Short mmCIF file of C-alpha atoms in Angstrom, two decimals:
data_model
loop_
_atom_site.label_atom_id
_atom_site.label_comp_id
_atom_site.label_asym_id
_atom_site.label_seq_id
_atom_site.Cartn_x
_atom_site.Cartn_y
_atom_site.Cartn_z
CA UNK E 1 -7.25 11.29 3.50
CA UNK E 2 -8.82 12.08 0.13
CA UNK E 3 -10.08 15.40 1.48
CA UNK E 4 -6.42 16.46 1.65
CA UNK E 5 -5.82 15.92 -2.07
CA UNK E 6 -7.30 19.31 -3.14
CA UNK E 7 -5.07 20.95 -0.52
CA UNK E 8 -1.94 19.13 -1.70
CA UNK E 9 -2.66 19.44 -5.44
CA UNK E 10 -1.21 22.98 -5.77
CA UNK E 11 2.12 21.57 -4.54
CA UNK E 12 2.39 19.52 -7.74
CA UNK E 13 2.65 22.58 -9.97
CA UNK E 14 6.34 23.36 -9.46
CA UNK E 15 9.62 21.96 -8.14
CA UNK E 16 9.38 23.85 -4.84
CA UNK E 17 5.97 22.34 -4.19
CA UNK E 18 7.22 18.83 -4.96
CA UNK E 19 10.09 19.39 -2.52
CA UNK E 20 7.48 20.16 0.13
CA UNK E 21 5.72 16.89 -0.75
CA UNK E 22 9.00 15.04 -0.24
CA UNK E 23 9.27 16.75 3.13
CA UNK E 24 5.80 15.51 4.06
CA UNK E 25 6.80 11.99 3.03
CA UNK E 26 9.90 12.15 5.24
CA UNK E 27 7.92 13.39 8.26
CA UNK E 28 5.27 10.67 7.87
CA UNK E 29 7.98 8.04 7.39
CA UNK E 30 9.82 9.14 10.51
CA UNK E 31 6.80 8.97 12.79
CA UNK E 32 4.49 6.37 11.21
CA UNK E 33 6.90 4.09 9.34
CA UNK E 34 9.87 4.07 11.72
CA UNK E 35 8.95 5.28 15.21
CA UNK E 36 5.83 3.16 15.74
CA UNK E 37 7.38 -0.16 14.58
CA UNK E 38 10.45 0.50 16.73
CA UNK E 39 8.27 1.25 19.76
CA UNK E 40 6.45 -2.06 19.20
CA UNK E 41 9.68 -4.02 18.88
CA UNK E 42 11.60 -2.46 21.76
CA UNK E 43 8.64 -1.57 23.94
CA UNK E 44 9.45 2.08 24.60
CA UNK E 45 6.82 4.78 25.11
CA UNK E 46 6.40 7.34 22.37
CA UNK E 47 6.81 10.94 23.68
CA UNK E 48 3.63 13.00 23.80
CA UNK E 49 4.98 15.58 21.35
CA UNK E 50 5.58 12.79 18.82
CA UNK E 51 2.10 11.38 19.40
CA UNK E 52 0.62 14.52 17.86
CA UNK E 53 2.42 13.79 14.58
CA UNK E 54 1.42 10.12 14.73
CA UNK E 55 -2.22 11.17 14.48
CA UNK E 56 -1.46 11.92 10.82
CA UNK E 57 -3.03 9.36 8.50
CA UNK E 58 -0.03 7.24 7.53
CA UNK E 59 -1.67 6.05 4.33
CA UNK E 60 -1.15 9.54 2.93
CA UNK E 61 2.47 8.56 2.31
CA UNK E 62 1.38 6.15 -0.43
CA UNK E 63 -0.75 8.79 -2.16
CA UNK E 64 2.09 11.31 -2.21
CA UNK E 65 4.78 8.77 -3.12
CA UNK E 66 2.59 7.42 -5.92
CA UNK E 67 2.39 10.86 -7.49
CA UNK E 68 6.08 11.70 -6.98
CA UNK E 69 7.24 8.40 -8.46
CA UNK E 70 4.85 8.77 -11.40
CA UNK E 71 6.49 12.03 -12.48
CA UNK E 72 10.07 11.02 -11.68
CA UNK E 73 12.44 9.44 -14.13
CA UNK E 74 14.04 6.76 -11.98
CA UNK E 75 17.16 5.33 -13.60
CA UNK E 76 17.59 1.61 -14.14
CA UNK E 77 20.37 1.40 -11.52
CA UNK E 78 18.21 3.11 -8.91
CA UNK E 79 15.28 0.85 -9.76
CA UNK E 80 17.44 -2.25 -9.28
CA UNK E 81 18.58 -0.93 -5.89
CA UNK E 82 14.95 -0.30 -4.90
CA UNK E 83 13.94 -3.79 -6.07
CA UNK E 84 16.73 -5.30 -3.97
CA UNK E 85 15.57 -3.30 -0.94
CA UNK E 86 12.02 -4.52 -1.61
CA UNK E 87 13.18 -8.16 -1.67
CA UNK E 88 15.19 -7.62 1.52
CA UNK E 89 12.08 -6.11 3.11
CA UNK E 90 10.19 -9.33 2.41
CA UNK E 91 13.00 -11.46 3.84
CA UNK E 92 13.33 -9.30 6.97
CA UNK E 93 9.57 -9.11 7.55
CA UNK E 94 8.89 -12.83 7.29
CA UNK E 95 12.22 -13.92 8.78
CA UNK E 96 11.77 -11.73 11.84
CA UNK E 97 8.11 -12.72 12.20
CA UNK E 98 8.88 -16.44 11.94
CA UNK E 99 11.81 -16.43 14.36
CA UNK E 100 10.12 -14.21 16.95
CA UNK E 101 6.84 -16.09 16.71
CA UNK E 102 8.57 -19.46 17.18
CA UNK E 103 10.41 -18.18 20.24
CA UNK E 104 7.30 -16.60 21.76
CA UNK E 105 5.00 -19.47 20.75
CA UNK E 106 2.54 -16.90 19.41
CA UNK E 107 2.20 -14.63 16.40
CA UNK E 108 4.51 -11.60 16.60
CA UNK E 109 3.52 -9.22 13.82
CA UNK E 110 5.42 -6.04 14.70
CA UNK E 111 6.61 -5.62 11.13
CA UNK E 112 3.23 -6.15 9.47
CA UNK E 113 1.90 -2.65 9.98
CA UNK E 114 0.64 -1.29 6.65
CA UNK E 115 2.62 1.93 7.06
CA UNK E 116 5.87 0.41 8.34
CA UNK E 117 9.06 1.21 6.45
CA UNK E 118 9.17 -2.32 5.06
CA UNK E 119 5.65 -1.91 3.65
CA UNK E 120 6.64 1.40 2.08
CA UNK E 121 9.68 -0.17 0.39
CA UNK E 122 7.52 -3.01 -0.89
CA UNK E 123 4.93 -0.58 -2.25
CA UNK E 124 7.58 1.53 -3.99
CA UNK E 125 9.13 -1.59 -5.54
CA UNK E 126 5.78 -2.82 -6.86
CA UNK E 127 4.81 0.65 -8.14
CA UNK E 128 8.05 1.10 -10.06
CA UNK E 129 7.91 -2.41 -11.51
CA UNK E 130 4.36 -1.82 -12.79
CA UNK E 131 5.23 1.67 -14.05
CA UNK E 132 8.09 0.28 -16.13
CA UNK E 133 6.17 -2.56 -17.72
CA UNK E 134 6.01 -2.15 -21.48
CA UNK E 135 2.25 -1.81 -21.76
CA UNK E 136 2.49 -1.53 -25.56
CA UNK E 137 3.12 -5.26 -25.62
CA UNK E 138 0.03 -5.95 -23.54
CA UNK E 139 -3.63 -5.28 -24.15
CA UNK E 140 -3.87 -1.59 -23.32
CA UNK E 141 -7.66 -1.65 -23.37
CA UNK E 142 -7.86 -4.32 -20.68
CA UNK E 143 -5.21 -2.55 -18.61
CA UNK E 144 -7.26 0.65 -18.84
CA UNK E 145 -10.38 -1.18 -17.66
CA UNK E 146 -8.54 -2.53 -14.61
CA UNK E 147 -7.05 0.90 -13.92
CA UNK E 148 -10.54 2.45 -13.97
CA UNK E 149 -11.59 0.05 -11.20
CA UNK E 150 -8.74 0.90 -8.82
CA UNK E 151 -10.56 3.45 -6.68
CA UNK E 152 -13.72 1.35 -6.53
CA UNK E 153 -11.77 -1.72 -5.49
CA UNK E 154 -10.06 0.29 -2.76
CA UNK E 155 -13.40 1.49 -1.41
CA UNK E 156 -15.24 -1.84 -1.34
CA UNK E 157 -12.59 -4.53 -0.77
CA UNK E 158 -12.79 -4.34 3.04
CA UNK E 159 -16.57 -4.73 3.00
CA UNK E 160 -16.28 -7.68 0.61
CA UNK E 161 -13.57 -9.22 2.75
CA UNK E 162 -15.67 -9.21 5.90
CA UNK E 163 -19.10 -9.94 4.42
CA UNK E 164 -18.58 -12.24 1.43
CA UNK E 165 -14.97 -13.27 1.19
CA UNK E 166 -14.56 -14.73 4.68
CA UNK E 167 -17.56 -16.96 3.98
CA UNK E 168 -15.95 -18.35 0.83
CA UNK E 169 -12.57 -18.76 2.54
CA UNK E 170 -13.33 -19.59 6.19
CA UNK E 171 -9.65 -19.80 7.11
CA UNK E 172 -7.74 -17.97 9.78
CA UNK E 173 -6.00 -14.91 8.36
CA UNK E 174 -2.65 -16.48 9.21
CA UNK E 175 -3.43 -19.48 6.98
CA UNK E 176 -0.94 -19.84 4.10
CA UNK E 177 -3.68 -20.54 1.53
CA UNK E 178 -5.60 -17.49 2.71
CA UNK E 179 -2.54 -15.28 2.39
CA UNK E 180 -1.51 -16.48 -1.08
CA UNK E 181 -4.73 -17.28 -2.92
CA UNK E 182 -7.00 -15.04 -0.89
CA UNK E 183 -5.42 -11.81 -2.04
CA UNK E 184 -5.87 -12.59 -5.73
CA UNK E 185 -9.41 -13.90 -5.26
CA UNK E 186 -10.39 -10.82 -3.26
CA UNK E 187 -9.02 -8.52 -5.96
CA UNK E 188 -10.77 -10.40 -8.79
CA UNK E 189 -14.08 -10.46 -6.90
CA UNK E 190 -13.80 -6.75 -6.13
CA UNK E 191 -13.08 -5.89 -9.79
CA UNK E 192 -16.08 -7.96 -10.96
CA UNK E 193 -18.41 -6.21 -8.50
CA UNK E 194 -17.10 -2.75 -9.47
CA UNK E 195 -17.56 -3.53 -13.19
CA UNK E 196 -21.13 -4.72 -12.52
CA UNK E 197 -21.93 -1.59 -10.51
CA UNK E 198 -20.59 0.57 -13.37
CA UNK E 199 -23.30 -0.95 -15.60
CA UNK E 200 -26.16 0.07 -13.29
CA UNK E 201 -27.85 3.32 -14.46
CA UNK E 202 -27.59 6.34 -12.16
CA UNK E 203 -25.39 4.47 -9.67
CA UNK E 204 -22.63 4.24 -12.27
CA UNK E 205 -22.42 8.04 -12.18
CA UNK E 206 -21.09 8.02 -8.62
CA UNK E 207 -18.87 4.93 -8.76
CA UNK E 208 -15.19 5.97 -9.06
#
């Protein structure tokens, strides 16, 4: 996915290029965020021609959306609408999952795909809320330190989750405590490890 960034970067230089990026977002959303979840829910087979598009890495939508939203001036009214959609996404995701799982007597997680439309709405809501925080009132230096760890956390959190974290929290991933506390503990542990690695000579030169 990150190998595509140098290819996409020239599209950020003008309005026409950014329109192309929006087009890429729409295509990924159609096939990865909408078509796949619907096929899981209703059980239909995805046409072969669509399968070729589905091979696209769906996580690319978050990279492109992150950039587009960072350079956009989203009005307060639009932000409120997006926040409401984000809240509704949470209600729909957990409401559907609970009701369907109770009826089936097993976990039904059709709406928990990371690239589903509900996940995209949630990500956009969180991004905009963080973007519009008045950082002047907070400790900018600490915020900058956390921001510098973002890429490192992304790269190592899965390894930490499966090697260290699951030993500390030996709960099933569906456990409520795991879902609520686990996320914050995993992030904090990942940040600490990244900060420690950044202090190691030579290695700190290659840590993002």
